[in-house]
């Protein structure tokens, strides 16, 4: 079992920044992918950014140049630095881990989600 707890959300004005954090606890395997997803009202949940256990990162095109994903292995924490926020970034943001038991099999866990609202 893995538990994920997000923090750092809130209400900001367009152009401002937020830093989301996701602290993981429990049995995290050597190989994993941690991701940040978001879901706006009436929309499907979408992947925003991910980082592998090896440190490879991926960002969706709509946030490239504005967002960055990083991790602190010692603290078992993943961060999503969000700069230049836009109203369309408003959503509930979820932390996810794909915990690889073997090459082709993983366990997936979700955080409870945290609200990010960008509005003037």
Short mmCIF file of N, CA and C in Angstrom, two decimals, residues 13-81:
data_model
loop_
_atom_site.label_atom_id
_atom_site.label_comp_id
_atom_site.label_asym_id
_atom_site.label_seq_id
_atom_site.Cartn_x
_atom_site.Cartn_y
_atom_site.Cartn_z
N UNK A 13 -4.05 34.66 -8.71
CA UNK A 13 -4.42 35.45 -9.87
C UNK A 13 -3.64 34.99 -11.10
N UNK A 14 -4.16 35.26 -12.28
CA UNK A 14 -3.42 34.90 -13.50
C UNK A 14 -1.99 35.46 -13.48
N UNK A 15 -1.05 34.63 -13.90
CA UNK A 15 0.35 35.02 -13.93
C UNK A 15 1.12 34.65 -12.68
N UNK A 16 0.43 34.33 -11.63
CA UNK A 16 1.10 33.98 -10.39
C UNK A 16 1.55 32.51 -10.39
N UNK A 17 2.19 32.11 -9.29
CA UNK A 17 2.76 30.76 -9.20
C UNK A 17 2.23 30.01 -7.99
N UNK A 18 2.26 28.70 -8.11
CA UNK A 18 1.99 27.80 -6.99
C UNK A 18 2.95 26.63 -7.09
N UNK A 19 3.22 26.03 -5.94
CA UNK A 19 4.03 24.82 -5.92
C UNK A 19 3.26 23.74 -5.19
N UNK A 20 2.89 22.70 -5.93
CA UNK A 20 2.21 21.57 -5.33
C UNK A 20 3.24 20.54 -4.87
N UNK A 21 2.94 19.91 -3.75
CA UNK A 21 3.80 18.84 -3.24
C UNK A 21 2.96 17.60 -2.99
N UNK A 22 3.58 16.46 -3.18
CA UNK A 22 2.93 15.17 -2.94
C UNK A 22 3.90 14.32 -2.14
N UNK A 23 3.51 14.01 -0.92
CA UNK A 23 4.35 13.18 -0.07
C UNK A 23 3.84 11.75 -0.10
N UNK A 24 4.73 10.83 -0.38
CA UNK A 24 4.37 9.42 -0.47
C UNK A 24 4.87 8.68 0.76
N UNK A 25 4.08 7.73 1.20
CA UNK A 25 4.48 6.87 2.31
C UNK A 25 4.02 5.46 2.00
N UNK A 26 4.64 4.51 2.66
CA UNK A 26 4.29 3.12 2.42
C UNK A 26 5.36 2.41 1.62
N UNK A 27 4.97 1.34 0.96
CA UNK A 27 5.91 0.46 0.27
C UNK A 27 6.10 0.91 -1.18
N UNK A 28 7.08 1.77 -1.40
CA UNK A 28 7.38 2.26 -2.75
C UNK A 28 8.49 1.40 -3.34
N UNK A 29 8.23 0.84 -4.51
CA UNK A 29 9.19 -0.06 -5.13
C UNK A 29 10.31 0.72 -5.83
N UNK A 30 11.31 -0.02 -6.28
CA UNK A 30 12.47 0.62 -6.89
C UNK A 30 12.10 1.33 -8.18
N UNK A 31 11.14 0.77 -8.91
CA UNK A 31 10.74 1.34 -10.19
C UNK A 31 9.32 1.91 -10.07
N UNK A 32 9.18 3.18 -10.38
CA UNK A 32 7.86 3.80 -10.28
C UNK A 32 7.79 4.99 -11.22
N UNK A 33 6.58 5.41 -11.47
CA UNK A 33 6.32 6.67 -12.18
C UNK A 33 5.35 7.46 -11.32
N UNK A 34 5.71 8.67 -10.99
CA UNK A 34 4.79 9.54 -10.25
C UNK A 34 4.28 10.61 -11.20
N UNK A 35 3.00 10.85 -11.13
CA UNK A 35 2.40 11.80 -12.05
C UNK A 35 1.47 12.77 -11.36
N UNK A 36 1.31 13.92 -12.00
CA UNK A 36 0.31 14.89 -11.61
C UNK A 36 -0.76 14.92 -12.68
N UNK A 37 -1.99 14.71 -12.26
CA UNK A 37 -3.14 14.78 -13.15
C UNK A 37 -4.02 15.94 -12.69
N UNK A 38 -4.89 16.39 -13.57
CA UNK A 38 -5.85 17.40 -13.17
C UNK A 38 -7.20 17.13 -13.82
N UNK A 39 -8.23 17.60 -13.14
CA UNK A 39 -9.59 17.42 -13.66
C UNK A 39 -10.38 18.68 -13.40
N UNK A 40 -10.79 19.31 -14.49
CA UNK A 40 -11.64 20.49 -14.40
C UNK A 40 -13.09 20.05 -14.42
N UNK A 41 -14.00 20.88 -13.92
CA UNK A 41 -15.42 20.51 -13.90
C UNK A 41 -15.92 20.15 -15.30
N UNK A 42 -16.56 19.00 -15.40
CA UNK A 42 -17.10 18.56 -16.67
C UNK A 42 -16.10 18.01 -17.65
N UNK A 43 -14.85 17.92 -17.22
CA UNK A 43 -13.80 17.42 -18.10
C UNK A 43 -13.25 16.10 -17.59
N UNK A 44 -12.55 15.40 -18.48
CA UNK A 44 -11.90 14.16 -18.06
C UNK A 44 -10.58 14.48 -17.35
N UNK A 45 -10.17 13.58 -16.52
CA UNK A 45 -8.89 13.74 -15.85
C UNK A 45 -7.78 13.60 -16.89
N UNK A 46 -6.81 14.51 -16.82
CA UNK A 46 -5.72 14.47 -17.79
C UNK A 46 -4.37 14.49 -17.08
N UNK A 47 -3.39 13.85 -17.73
CA UNK A 47 -2.03 13.87 -17.22
C UNK A 47 -1.41 15.22 -17.51
N UNK A 48 -0.78 15.81 -16.50
CA UNK A 48 -0.11 17.10 -16.65
C UNK A 48 1.40 16.92 -16.71
N UNK A 49 1.92 16.10 -15.80
CA UNK A 49 3.37 15.93 -15.72
C UNK A 49 3.67 14.60 -15.04
N UNK A 50 4.83 14.05 -15.35
CA UNK A 50 5.24 12.81 -14.70
C UNK A 50 6.75 12.79 -14.54
N UNK A 51 7.19 11.97 -13.60
CA UNK A 51 8.61 11.79 -13.37
C UNK A 51 8.84 10.34 -12.96
N UNK A 52 9.86 9.73 -13.54
CA UNK A 52 10.14 8.34 -13.25
C UNK A 52 11.11 8.21 -12.08
N UNK A 53 11.25 6.99 -11.61
CA UNK A 53 12.21 6.74 -10.54
C UNK A 53 13.62 7.10 -10.98
N UNK A 54 13.88 7.04 -12.28
CA UNK A 54 15.19 7.40 -12.81
C UNK A 54 15.36 8.88 -13.05
N UNK A 55 14.29 9.65 -12.87
CA UNK A 55 14.38 11.09 -13.02
C UNK A 55 13.95 11.64 -14.36
N UNK A 56 13.49 10.78 -15.26
CA UNK A 56 12.99 11.27 -16.54
C UNK A 56 11.65 11.97 -16.33
N UNK A 57 11.49 13.11 -16.99
CA UNK A 57 10.27 13.89 -16.81
C UNK A 57 9.51 14.04 -18.12
N UNK A 58 8.24 14.30 -17.97
CA UNK A 58 7.38 14.53 -19.12
C UNK A 58 6.32 15.55 -18.75
N UNK A 59 6.07 16.49 -19.65
CA UNK A 59 5.05 17.52 -19.42
C UNK A 59 4.12 17.57 -20.63
N UNK A 60 2.85 17.78 -20.37
CA UNK A 60 1.90 17.95 -21.46
C UNK A 60 2.19 19.29 -22.15
N UNK A 61 1.92 19.36 -23.45
CA UNK A 61 2.29 20.54 -24.23
C UNK A 61 1.74 21.84 -23.66
N UNK A 62 0.53 21.79 -23.12
CA UNK A 62 -0.11 23.02 -22.65
C UNK A 62 0.57 23.67 -21.45
N UNK A 63 1.46 22.93 -20.78
CA UNK A 63 2.14 23.49 -19.60
C UNK A 63 3.65 23.60 -19.80
N UNK A 64 4.15 23.15 -20.92
CA UNK A 64 5.60 23.24 -21.17
C UNK A 64 6.03 24.71 -21.17
N UNK A 65 7.14 24.96 -20.50
CA UNK A 65 7.64 26.33 -20.38
C UNK A 65 7.07 27.06 -19.17
N UNK A 66 6.04 26.49 -18.55
CA UNK A 66 5.43 27.12 -17.36
C UNK A 66 5.53 26.24 -16.12
N UNK A 67 5.38 24.94 -16.31
CA UNK A 67 5.39 24.01 -15.18
C UNK A 67 6.68 23.21 -15.18
N UNK A 68 7.05 22.73 -14.02
CA UNK A 68 8.20 21.83 -13.89
C UNK A 68 7.90 20.81 -12.81
N UNK A 69 8.34 19.58 -13.04
CA UNK A 69 8.13 18.51 -12.06
C UNK A 69 9.50 18.06 -11.55
N UNK A 70 9.57 17.80 -10.25
CA UNK A 70 10.83 17.36 -9.64
C UNK A 70 10.51 16.46 -8.47
N UNK A 71 11.55 15.79 -7.97
CA UNK A 71 11.32 14.93 -6.82
C UNK A 71 12.49 15.01 -5.85
N UNK A 72 12.17 14.77 -4.60
CA UNK A 72 13.16 14.70 -3.52
C UNK A 72 13.08 13.29 -2.96
N UNK A 73 14.04 12.46 -3.35
CA UNK A 73 13.98 11.04 -2.96
C UNK A 73 14.04 10.87 -1.45
N UNK A 74 14.86 11.65 -0.80
CA UNK A 74 15.02 11.51 0.65
C UNK A 74 13.72 11.78 1.39
N UNK A 75 12.93 12.71 0.87
CA UNK A 75 11.67 13.07 1.51
C UNK A 75 10.47 12.37 0.87
N UNK A 76 10.74 11.53 -0.14
CA UNK A 76 9.67 10.82 -0.85
C UNK A 76 8.59 11.80 -1.28
N UNK A 77 9.04 12.88 -1.87
CA UNK A 77 8.13 13.96 -2.25
C UNK A 77 8.33 14.32 -3.72
N UNK A 78 7.23 14.58 -4.39
CA UNK A 78 7.25 15.07 -5.75
C UNK A 78 6.61 16.45 -5.77
N UNK A 79 7.23 17.36 -6.50
CA UNK A 79 6.73 18.73 -6.59
C UNK A 79 6.28 19.04 -8.00
N UNK A 80 5.29 19.90 -8.08
CA UNK A 80 4.88 20.48 -9.36
C UNK A 80 4.94 21.99 -9.21
N UNK A 81 5.96 22.59 -9.81
CA UNK A 81 6.10 24.04 -9.79
C UNK A 81 5.31 24.62 -10.95
#
